[in-house]
JSON list of C-alpha atoms in Angstrom, two decimals:
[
{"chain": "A", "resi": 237, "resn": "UNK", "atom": "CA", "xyz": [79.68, 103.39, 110.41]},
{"chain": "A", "resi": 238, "resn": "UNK", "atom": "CA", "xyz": [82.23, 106.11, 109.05]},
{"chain": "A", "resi": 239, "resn": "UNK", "atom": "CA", "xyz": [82.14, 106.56, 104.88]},
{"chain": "A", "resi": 240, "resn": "UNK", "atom": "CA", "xyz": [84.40, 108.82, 103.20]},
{"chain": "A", "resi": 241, "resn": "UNK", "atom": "CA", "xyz": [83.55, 109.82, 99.65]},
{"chain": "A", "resi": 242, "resn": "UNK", "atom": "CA", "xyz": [85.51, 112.08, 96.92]},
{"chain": "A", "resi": 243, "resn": "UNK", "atom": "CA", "xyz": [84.73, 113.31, 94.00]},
{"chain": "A", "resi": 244, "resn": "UNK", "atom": "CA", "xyz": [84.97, 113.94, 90.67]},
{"chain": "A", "resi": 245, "resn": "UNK", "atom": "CA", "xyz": [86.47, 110.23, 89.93]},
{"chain": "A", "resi": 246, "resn": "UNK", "atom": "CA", "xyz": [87.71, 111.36, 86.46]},
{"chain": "A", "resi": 247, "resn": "UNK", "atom": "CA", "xyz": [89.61, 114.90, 85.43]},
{"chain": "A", "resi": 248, "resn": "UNK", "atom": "CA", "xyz": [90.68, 116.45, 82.34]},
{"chain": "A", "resi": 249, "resn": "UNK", "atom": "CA", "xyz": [91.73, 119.80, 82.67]},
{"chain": "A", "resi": 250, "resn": "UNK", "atom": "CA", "xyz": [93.66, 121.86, 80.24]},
{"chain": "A", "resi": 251, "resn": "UNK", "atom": "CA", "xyz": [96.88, 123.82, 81.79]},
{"chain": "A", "resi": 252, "resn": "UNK", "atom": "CA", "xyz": [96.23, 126.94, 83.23]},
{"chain": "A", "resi": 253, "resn": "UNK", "atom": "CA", "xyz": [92.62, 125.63, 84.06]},
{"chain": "A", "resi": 254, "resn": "UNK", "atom": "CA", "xyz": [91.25, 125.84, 87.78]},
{"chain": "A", "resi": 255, "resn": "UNK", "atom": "CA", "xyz": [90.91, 122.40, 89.83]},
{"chain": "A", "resi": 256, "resn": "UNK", "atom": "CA", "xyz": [88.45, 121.67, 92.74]},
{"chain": "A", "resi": 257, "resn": "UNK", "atom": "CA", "xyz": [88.27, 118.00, 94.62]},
{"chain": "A", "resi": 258, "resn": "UNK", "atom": "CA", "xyz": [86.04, 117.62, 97.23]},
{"chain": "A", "resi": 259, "resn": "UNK", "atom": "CA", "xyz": [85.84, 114.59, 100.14]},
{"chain": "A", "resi": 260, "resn": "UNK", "atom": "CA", "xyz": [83.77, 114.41, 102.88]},
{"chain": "A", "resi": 261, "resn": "UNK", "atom": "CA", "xyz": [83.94, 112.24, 105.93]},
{"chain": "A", "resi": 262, "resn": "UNK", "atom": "CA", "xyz": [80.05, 110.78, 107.90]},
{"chain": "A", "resi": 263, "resn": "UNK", "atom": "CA", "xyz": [79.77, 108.80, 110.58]},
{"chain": "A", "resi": 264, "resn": "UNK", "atom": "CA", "xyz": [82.55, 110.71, 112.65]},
{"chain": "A", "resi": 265, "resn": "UNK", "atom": "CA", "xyz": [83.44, 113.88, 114.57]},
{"chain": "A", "resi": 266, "resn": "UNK", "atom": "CA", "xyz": [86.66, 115.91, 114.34]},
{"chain": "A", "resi": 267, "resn": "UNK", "atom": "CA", "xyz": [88.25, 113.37, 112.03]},
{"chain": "A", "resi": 268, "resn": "UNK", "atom": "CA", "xyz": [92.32, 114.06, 110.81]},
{"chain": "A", "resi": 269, "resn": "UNK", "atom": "CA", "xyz": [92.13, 114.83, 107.31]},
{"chain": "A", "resi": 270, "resn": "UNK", "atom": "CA", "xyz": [94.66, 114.16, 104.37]},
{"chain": "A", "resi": 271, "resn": "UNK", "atom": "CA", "xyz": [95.12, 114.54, 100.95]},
{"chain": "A", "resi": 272, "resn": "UNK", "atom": "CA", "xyz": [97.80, 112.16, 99.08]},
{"chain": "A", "resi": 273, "resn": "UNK", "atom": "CA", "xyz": [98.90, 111.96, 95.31]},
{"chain": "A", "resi": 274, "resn": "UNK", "atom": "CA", "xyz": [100.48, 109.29, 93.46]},
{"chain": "A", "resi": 275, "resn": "UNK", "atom": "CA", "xyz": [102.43, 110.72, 90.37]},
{"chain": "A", "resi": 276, "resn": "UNK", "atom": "CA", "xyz": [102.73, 107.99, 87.30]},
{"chain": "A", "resi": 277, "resn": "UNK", "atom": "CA", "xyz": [105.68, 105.58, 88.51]},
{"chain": "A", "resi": 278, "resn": "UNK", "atom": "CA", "xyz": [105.80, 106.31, 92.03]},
{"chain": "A", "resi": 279, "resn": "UNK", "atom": "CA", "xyz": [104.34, 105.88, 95.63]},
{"chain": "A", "resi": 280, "resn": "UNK", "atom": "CA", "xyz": [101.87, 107.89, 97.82]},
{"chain": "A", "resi": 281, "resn": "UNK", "atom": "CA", "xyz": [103.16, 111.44, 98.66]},
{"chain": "A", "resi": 282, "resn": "UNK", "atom": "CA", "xyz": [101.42, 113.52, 101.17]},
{"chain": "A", "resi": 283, "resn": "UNK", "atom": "CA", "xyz": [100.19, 117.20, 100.03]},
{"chain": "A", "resi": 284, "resn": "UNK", "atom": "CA", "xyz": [98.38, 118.32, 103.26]},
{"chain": "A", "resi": 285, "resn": "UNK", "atom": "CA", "xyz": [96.64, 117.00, 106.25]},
{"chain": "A", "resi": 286, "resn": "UNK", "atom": "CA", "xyz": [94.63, 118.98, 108.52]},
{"chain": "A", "resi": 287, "resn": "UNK", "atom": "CA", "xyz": [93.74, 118.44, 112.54]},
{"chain": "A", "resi": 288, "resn": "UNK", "atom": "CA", "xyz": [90.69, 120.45, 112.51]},
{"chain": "A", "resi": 289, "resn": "UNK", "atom": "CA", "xyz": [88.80, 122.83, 110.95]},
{"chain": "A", "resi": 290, "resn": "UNK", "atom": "CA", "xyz": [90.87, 125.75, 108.98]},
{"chain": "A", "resi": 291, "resn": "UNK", "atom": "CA", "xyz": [94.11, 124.15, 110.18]},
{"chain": "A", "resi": 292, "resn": "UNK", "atom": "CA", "xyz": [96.14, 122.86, 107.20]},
{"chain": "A", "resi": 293, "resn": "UNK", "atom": "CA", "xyz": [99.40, 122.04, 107.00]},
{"chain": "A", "resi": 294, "resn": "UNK", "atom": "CA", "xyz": [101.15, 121.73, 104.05]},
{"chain": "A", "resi": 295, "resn": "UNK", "atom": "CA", "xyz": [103.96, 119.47, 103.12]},
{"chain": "A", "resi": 296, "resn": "UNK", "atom": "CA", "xyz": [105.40, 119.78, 99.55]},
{"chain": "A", "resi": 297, "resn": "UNK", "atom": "CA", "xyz": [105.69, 123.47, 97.75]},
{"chain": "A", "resi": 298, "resn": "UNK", "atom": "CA", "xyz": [103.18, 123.11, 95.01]},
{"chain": "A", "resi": 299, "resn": "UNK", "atom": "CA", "xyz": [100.66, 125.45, 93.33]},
{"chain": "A", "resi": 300, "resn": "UNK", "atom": "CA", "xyz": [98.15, 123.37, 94.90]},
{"chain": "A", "resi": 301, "resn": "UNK", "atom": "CA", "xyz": [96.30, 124.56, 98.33]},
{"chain": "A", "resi": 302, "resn": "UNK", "atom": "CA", "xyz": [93.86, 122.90, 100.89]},
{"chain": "A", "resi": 303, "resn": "UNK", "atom": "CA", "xyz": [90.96, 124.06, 102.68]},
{"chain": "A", "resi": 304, "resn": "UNK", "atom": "CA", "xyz": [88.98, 122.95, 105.38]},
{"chain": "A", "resi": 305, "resn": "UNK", "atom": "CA", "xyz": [85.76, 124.80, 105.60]},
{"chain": "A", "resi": 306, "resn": "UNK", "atom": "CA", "xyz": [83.43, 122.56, 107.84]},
{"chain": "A", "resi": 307, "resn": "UNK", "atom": "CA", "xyz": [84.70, 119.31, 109.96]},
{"chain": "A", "resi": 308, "resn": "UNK", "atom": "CA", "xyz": [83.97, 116.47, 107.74]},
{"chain": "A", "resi": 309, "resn": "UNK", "atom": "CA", "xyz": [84.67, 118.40, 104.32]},
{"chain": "A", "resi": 310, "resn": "UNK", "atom": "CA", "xyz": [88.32, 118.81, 102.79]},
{"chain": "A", "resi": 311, "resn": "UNK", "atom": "CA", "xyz": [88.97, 120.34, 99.49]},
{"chain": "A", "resi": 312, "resn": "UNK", "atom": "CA", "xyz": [92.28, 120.53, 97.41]},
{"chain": "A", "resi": 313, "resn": "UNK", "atom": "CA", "xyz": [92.34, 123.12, 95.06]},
{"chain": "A", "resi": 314, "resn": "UNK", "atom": "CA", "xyz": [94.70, 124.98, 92.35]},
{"chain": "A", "resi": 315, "resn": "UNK", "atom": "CA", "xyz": [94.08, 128.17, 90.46]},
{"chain": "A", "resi": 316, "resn": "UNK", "atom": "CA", "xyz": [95.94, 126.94, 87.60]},
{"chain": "A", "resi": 317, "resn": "UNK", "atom": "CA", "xyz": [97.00, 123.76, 86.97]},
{"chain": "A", "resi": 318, "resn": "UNK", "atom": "CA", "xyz": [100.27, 122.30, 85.47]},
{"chain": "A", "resi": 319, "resn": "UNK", "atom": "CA", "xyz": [101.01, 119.62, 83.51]},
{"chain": "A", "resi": 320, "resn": "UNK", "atom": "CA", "xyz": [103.08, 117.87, 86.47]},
{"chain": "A", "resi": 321, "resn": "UNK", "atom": "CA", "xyz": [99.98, 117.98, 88.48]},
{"chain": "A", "resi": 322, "resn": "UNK", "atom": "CA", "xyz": [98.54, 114.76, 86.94]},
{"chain": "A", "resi": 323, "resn": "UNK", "atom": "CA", "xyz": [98.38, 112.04, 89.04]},
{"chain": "A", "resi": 324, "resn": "UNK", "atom": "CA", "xyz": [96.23, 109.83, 91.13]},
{"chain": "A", "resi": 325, "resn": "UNK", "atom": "CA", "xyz": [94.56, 111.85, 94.28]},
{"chain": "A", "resi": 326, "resn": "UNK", "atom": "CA", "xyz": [93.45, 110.14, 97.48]},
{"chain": "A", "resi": 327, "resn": "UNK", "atom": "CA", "xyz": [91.80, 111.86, 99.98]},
{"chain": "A", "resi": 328, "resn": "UNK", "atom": "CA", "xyz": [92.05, 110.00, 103.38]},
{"chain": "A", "resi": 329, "resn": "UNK", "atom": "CA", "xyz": [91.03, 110.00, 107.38]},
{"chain": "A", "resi": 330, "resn": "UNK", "atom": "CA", "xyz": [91.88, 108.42, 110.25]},
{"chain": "A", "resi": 331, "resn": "UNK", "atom": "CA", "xyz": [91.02, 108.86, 114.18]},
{"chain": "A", "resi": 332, "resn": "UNK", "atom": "CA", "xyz": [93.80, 111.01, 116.66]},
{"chain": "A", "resi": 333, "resn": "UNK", "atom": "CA", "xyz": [95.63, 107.66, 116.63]},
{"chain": "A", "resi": 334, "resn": "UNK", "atom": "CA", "xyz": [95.13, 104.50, 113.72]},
{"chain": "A", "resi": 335, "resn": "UNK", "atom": "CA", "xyz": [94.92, 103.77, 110.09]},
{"chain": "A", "resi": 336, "resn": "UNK", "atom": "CA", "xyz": [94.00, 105.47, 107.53]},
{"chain": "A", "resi": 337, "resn": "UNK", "atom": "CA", "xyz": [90.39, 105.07, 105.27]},
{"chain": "A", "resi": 338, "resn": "UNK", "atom": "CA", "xyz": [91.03, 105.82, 102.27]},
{"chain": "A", "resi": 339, "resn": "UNK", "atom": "CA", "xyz": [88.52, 107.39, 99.53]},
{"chain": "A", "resi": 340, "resn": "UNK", "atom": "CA", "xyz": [87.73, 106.10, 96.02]},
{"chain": "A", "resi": 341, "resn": "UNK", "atom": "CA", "xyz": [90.52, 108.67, 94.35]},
{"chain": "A", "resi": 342, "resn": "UNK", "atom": "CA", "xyz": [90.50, 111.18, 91.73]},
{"chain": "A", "resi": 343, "resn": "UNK", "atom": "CA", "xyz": [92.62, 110.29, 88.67]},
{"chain": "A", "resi": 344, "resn": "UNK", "atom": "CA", "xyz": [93.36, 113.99, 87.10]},
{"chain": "A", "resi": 345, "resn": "UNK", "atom": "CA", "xyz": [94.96, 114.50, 83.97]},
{"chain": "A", "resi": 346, "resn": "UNK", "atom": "CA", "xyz": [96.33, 117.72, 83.10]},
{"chain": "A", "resi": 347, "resn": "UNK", "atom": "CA", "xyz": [96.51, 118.58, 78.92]},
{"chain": "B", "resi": 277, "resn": "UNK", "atom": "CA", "xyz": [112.16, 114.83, 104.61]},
{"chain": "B", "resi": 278, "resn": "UNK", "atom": "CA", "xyz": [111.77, 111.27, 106.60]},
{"chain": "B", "resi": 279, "resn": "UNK", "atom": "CA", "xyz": [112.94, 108.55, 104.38]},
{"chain": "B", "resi": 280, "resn": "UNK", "atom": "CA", "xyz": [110.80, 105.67, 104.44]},
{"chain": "B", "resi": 281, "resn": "UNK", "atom": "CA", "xyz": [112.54, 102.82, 102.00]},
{"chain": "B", "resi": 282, "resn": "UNK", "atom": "CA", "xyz": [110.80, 99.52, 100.70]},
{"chain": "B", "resi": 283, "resn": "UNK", "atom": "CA", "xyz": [112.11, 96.74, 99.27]},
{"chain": "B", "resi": 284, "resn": "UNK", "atom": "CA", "xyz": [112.39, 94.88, 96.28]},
{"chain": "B", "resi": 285, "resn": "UNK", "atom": "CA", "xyz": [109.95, 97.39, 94.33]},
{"chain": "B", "resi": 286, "resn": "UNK", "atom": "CA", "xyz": [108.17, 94.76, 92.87]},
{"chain": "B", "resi": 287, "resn": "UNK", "atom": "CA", "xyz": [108.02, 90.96, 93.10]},
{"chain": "B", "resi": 288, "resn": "UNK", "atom": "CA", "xyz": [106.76, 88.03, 91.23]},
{"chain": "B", "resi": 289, "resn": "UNK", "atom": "CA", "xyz": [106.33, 84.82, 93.50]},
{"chain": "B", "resi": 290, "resn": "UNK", "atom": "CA", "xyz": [104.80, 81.20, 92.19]},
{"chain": "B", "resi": 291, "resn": "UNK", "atom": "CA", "xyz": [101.05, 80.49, 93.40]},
{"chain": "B", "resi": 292, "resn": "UNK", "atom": "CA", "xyz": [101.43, 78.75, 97.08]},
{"chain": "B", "resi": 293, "resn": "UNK", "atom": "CA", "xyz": [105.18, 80.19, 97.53]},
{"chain": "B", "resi": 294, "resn": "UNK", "atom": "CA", "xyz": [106.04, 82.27, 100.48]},
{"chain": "B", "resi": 295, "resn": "UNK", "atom": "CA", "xyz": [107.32, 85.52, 100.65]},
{"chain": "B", "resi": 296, "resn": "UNK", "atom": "CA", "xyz": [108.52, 88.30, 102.58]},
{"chain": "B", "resi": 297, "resn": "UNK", "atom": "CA", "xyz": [109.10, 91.95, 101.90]},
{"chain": "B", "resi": 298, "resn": "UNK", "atom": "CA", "xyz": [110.94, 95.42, 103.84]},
{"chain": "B", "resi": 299, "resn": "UNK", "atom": "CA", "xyz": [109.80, 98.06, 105.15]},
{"chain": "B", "resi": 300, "resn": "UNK", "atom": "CA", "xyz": [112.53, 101.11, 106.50]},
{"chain": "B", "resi": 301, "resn": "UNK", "atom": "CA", "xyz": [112.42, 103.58, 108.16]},
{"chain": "B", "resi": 302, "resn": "UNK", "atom": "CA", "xyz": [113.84, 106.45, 110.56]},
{"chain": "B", "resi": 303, "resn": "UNK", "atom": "CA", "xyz": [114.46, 104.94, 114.33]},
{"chain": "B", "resi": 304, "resn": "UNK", "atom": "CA", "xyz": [114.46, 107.71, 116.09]},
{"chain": "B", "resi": 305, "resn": "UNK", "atom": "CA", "xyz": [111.40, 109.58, 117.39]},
{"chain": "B", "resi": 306, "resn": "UNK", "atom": "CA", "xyz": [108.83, 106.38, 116.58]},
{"chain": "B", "resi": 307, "resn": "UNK", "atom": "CA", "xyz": [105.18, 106.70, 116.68]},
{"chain": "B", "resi": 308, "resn": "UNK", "atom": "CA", "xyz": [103.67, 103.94, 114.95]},
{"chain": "B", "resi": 309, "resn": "UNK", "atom": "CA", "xyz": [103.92, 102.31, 111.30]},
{"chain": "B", "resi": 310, "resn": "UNK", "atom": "CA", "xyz": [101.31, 101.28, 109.40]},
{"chain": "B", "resi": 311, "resn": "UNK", "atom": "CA", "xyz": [100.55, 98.46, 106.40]},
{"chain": "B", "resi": 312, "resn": "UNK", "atom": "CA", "xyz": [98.36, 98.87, 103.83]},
{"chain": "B", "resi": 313, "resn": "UNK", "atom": "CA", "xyz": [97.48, 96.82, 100.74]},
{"chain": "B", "resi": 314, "resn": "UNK", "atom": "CA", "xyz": [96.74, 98.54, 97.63]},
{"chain": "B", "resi": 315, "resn": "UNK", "atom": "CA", "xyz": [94.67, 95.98, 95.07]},
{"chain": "B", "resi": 316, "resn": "UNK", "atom": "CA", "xyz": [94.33, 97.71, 91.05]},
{"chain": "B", "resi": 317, "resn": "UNK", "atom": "CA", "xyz": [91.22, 99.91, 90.93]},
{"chain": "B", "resi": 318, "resn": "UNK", "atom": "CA", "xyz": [90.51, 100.01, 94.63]},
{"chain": "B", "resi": 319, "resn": "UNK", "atom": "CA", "xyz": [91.67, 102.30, 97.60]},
{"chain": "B", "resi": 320, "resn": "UNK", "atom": "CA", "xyz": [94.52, 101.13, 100.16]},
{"chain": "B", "resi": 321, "resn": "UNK", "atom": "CA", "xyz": [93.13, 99.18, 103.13]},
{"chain": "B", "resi": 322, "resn": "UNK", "atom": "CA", "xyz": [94.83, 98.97, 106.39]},
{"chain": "B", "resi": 323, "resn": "UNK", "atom": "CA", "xyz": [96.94, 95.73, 107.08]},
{"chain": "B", "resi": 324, "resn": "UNK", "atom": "CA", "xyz": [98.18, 96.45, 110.44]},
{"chain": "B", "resi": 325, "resn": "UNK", "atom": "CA", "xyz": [99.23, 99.07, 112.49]},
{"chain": "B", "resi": 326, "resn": "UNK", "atom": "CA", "xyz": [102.01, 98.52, 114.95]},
{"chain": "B", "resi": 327, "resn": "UNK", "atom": "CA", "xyz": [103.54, 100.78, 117.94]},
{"chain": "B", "resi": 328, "resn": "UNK", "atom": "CA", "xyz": [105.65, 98.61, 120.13]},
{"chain": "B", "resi": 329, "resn": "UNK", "atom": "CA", "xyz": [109.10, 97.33, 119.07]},
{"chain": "B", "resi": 330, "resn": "UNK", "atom": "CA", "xyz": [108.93, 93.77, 118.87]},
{"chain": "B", "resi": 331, "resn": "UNK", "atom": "CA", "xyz": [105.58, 93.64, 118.05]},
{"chain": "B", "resi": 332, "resn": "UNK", "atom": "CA", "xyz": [103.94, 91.10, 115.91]},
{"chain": "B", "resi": 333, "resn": "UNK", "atom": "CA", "xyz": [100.93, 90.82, 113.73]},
{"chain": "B", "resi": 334, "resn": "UNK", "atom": "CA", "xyz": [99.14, 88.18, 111.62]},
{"chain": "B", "resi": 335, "resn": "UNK", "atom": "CA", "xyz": [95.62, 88.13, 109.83]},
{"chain": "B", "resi": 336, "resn": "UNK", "atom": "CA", "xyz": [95.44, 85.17, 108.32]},
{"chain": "B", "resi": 337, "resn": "UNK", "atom": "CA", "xyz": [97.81, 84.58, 105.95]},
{"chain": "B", "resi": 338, "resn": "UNK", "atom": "CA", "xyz": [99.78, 87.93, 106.44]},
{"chain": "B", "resi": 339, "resn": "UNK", "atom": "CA", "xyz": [101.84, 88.68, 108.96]},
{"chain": "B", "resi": 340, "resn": "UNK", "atom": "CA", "xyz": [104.26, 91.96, 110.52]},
{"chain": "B", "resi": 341, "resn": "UNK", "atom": "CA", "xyz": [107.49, 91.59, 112.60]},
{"chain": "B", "resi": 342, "resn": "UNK", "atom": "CA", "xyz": [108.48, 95.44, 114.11]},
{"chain": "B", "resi": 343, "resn": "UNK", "atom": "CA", "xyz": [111.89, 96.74, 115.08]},
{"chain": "B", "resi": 344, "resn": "UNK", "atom": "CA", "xyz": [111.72, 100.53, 115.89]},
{"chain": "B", "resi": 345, "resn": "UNK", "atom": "CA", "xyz": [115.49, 100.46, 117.81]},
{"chain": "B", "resi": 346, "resn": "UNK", "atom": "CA", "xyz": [116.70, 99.79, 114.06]},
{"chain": "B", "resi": 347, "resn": "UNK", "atom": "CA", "xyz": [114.44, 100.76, 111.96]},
{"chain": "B", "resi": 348, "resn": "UNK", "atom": "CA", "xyz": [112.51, 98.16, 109.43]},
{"chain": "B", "resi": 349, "resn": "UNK", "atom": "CA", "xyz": [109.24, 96.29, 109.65]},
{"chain": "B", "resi": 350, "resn": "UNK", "atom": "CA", "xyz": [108.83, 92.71, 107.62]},
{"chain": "B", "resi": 351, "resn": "UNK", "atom": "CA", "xyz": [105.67, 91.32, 106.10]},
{"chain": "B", "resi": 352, "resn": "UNK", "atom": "CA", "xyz": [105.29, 87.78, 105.49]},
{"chain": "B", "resi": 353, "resn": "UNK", "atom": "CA", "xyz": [102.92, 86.03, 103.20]},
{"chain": "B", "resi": 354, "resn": "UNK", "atom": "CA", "xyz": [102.65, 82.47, 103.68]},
{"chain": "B", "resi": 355, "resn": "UNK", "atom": "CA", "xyz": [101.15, 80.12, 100.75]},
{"chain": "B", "resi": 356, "resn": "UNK", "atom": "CA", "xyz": [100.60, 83.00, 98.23]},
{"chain": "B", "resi": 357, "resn": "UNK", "atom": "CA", "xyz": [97.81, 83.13, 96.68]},
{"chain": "B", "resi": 358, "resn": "UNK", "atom": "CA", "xyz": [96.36, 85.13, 93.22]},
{"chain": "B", "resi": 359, "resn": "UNK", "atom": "CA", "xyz": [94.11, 87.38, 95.19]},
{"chain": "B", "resi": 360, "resn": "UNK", "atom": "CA", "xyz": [97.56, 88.51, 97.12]},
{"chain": "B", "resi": 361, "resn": "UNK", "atom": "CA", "xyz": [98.48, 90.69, 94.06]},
{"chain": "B", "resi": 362, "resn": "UNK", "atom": "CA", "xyz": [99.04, 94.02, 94.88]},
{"chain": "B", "resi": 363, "resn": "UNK", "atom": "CA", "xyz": [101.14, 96.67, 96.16]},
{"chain": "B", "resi": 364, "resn": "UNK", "atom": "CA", "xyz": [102.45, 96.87, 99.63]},
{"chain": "B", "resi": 365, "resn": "UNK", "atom": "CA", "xyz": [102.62, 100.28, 101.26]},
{"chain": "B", "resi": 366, "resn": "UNK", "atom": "CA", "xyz": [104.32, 101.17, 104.85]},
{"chain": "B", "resi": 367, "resn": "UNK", "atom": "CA", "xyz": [103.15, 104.28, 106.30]},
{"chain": "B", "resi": 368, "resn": "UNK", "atom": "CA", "xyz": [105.71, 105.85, 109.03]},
{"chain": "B", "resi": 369, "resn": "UNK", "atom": "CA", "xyz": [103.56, 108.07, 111.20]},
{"chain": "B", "resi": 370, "resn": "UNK", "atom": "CA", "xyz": [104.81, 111.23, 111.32]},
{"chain": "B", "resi": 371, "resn": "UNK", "atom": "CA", "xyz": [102.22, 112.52, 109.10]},
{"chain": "B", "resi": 372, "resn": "UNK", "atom": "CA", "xyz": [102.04, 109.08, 107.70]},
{"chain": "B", "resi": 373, "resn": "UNK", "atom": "CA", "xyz": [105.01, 109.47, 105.40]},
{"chain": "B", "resi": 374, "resn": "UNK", "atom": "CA", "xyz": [104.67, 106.26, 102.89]},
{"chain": "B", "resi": 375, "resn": "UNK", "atom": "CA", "xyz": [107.42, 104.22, 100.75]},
{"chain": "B", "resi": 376, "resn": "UNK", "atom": "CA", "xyz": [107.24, 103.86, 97.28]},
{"chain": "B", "resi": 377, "resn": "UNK", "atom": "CA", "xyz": [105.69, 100.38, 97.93]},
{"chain": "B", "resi": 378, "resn": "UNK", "atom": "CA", "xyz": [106.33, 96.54, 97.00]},
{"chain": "B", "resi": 379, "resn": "UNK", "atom": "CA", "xyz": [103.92, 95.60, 93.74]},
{"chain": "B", "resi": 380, "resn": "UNK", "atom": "CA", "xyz": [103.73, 91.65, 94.56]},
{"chain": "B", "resi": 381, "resn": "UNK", "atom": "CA", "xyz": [102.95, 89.88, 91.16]},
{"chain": "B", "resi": 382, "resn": "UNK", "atom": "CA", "xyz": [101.12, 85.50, 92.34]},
{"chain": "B", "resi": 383, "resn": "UNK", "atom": "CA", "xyz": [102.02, 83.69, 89.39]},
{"chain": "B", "resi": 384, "resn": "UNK", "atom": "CA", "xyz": [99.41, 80.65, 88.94]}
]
């Protein structure tokens, strides 16, 4: 069966500080990959999804960037965080076609 | 920027009521939409996905009405229960754009 886990769970980062979350996807091949935040108050917006490996696409101008350095592995990353990137971070996958599995989310909060 | 819309943003409904909430969305260029229930401390699981206009889906309790020539999905939830508390995402997939969701509030 197909797992998806992320990590860390918990974040506190100063501003200005780097950020690194990490998910990674078993049980399938060539899965779509996706990286969602939910800022305090409002719903699920998507940061970047990916098709396959090093393609990323990226939906909302942020200081935040995605890699995708082996099939099952996606990582979101920032070389300096702001204060407006706190939030709620879900990394996700899904087949060519069908819902979404979602992972166990990264809260980050950004001092 | 696709728009996807849900109404009411939140809801409180009396144990064993029923209740029914909307999704919207763009109608043109359609894939599929998608339902997903988000329970506190957990990760969104699927409800239903749907493709075809007209289409209709049930588990259980919960079920999904479709119309993609105009643009808004319904859930229903019949008999409400506590362990329906949660919020209610749609998902419009074109890069699985999701509303701002419908936090449903059983009252015992």
């Amino acid at each position: 069966s197909q797992t998806i886990h992320q990590w860390p769970a918990t974040l506190v980062q100063p501003v200005g500080s780097p950020l690194s979350l990490e998910c990674t996807v078993e049980g399938t091949s060539n899965p779509n990959l996706y990286w969602y935040r939910q800022a305090a108050g409002r719903g699920l917006q998507l940061l970047f999804y990916s098709v396959g490996i090093g393609q990323i696409s990226s939906e909302v101008p942020q200081n935040l960037s995605a890699s995708r350095p082996q099939d099952r592995q996606f990582i979101l990353s920032s070389k300096k965080l702001l204060l407006s990137d706190s939030g709620f971070y879900l990394c996700a996958w899904s087949a060519t076609v069908g819902e979404l599995f979602f992972g166990e989310g990264s809260r980050l909060t950004v001092l | 920027i696709l728009n996807v819309e849900q109404s009411p943003q939140s809801l409180h409904v009396q144990e064993g009521d029923s209740t029914n909430f909307t999704c919207s969305f763009p109608s043109s260029n359609f894939y599929a939409l998608h339902w997903y229930r988000w329970e506190t401390a957990k990760s969104p699981e699927a409800l239903f996905v749907m493709t075809l206009n007209g289409d209709e889906k049930k588990k259980g309790r919960i079920s999904a009405t479709l119309n993609t020539k105009e643009g808004y999905s319904y859930l229903y939830i019949k008999g409400s229960q506590p362990e329906d508390s949660a919020t209610y995402l749609c998902a419009f997939k074109v890069k699985l754009t999701f509303g701002t969701g419908t936090r449903l509030t059983i009252i015992p």
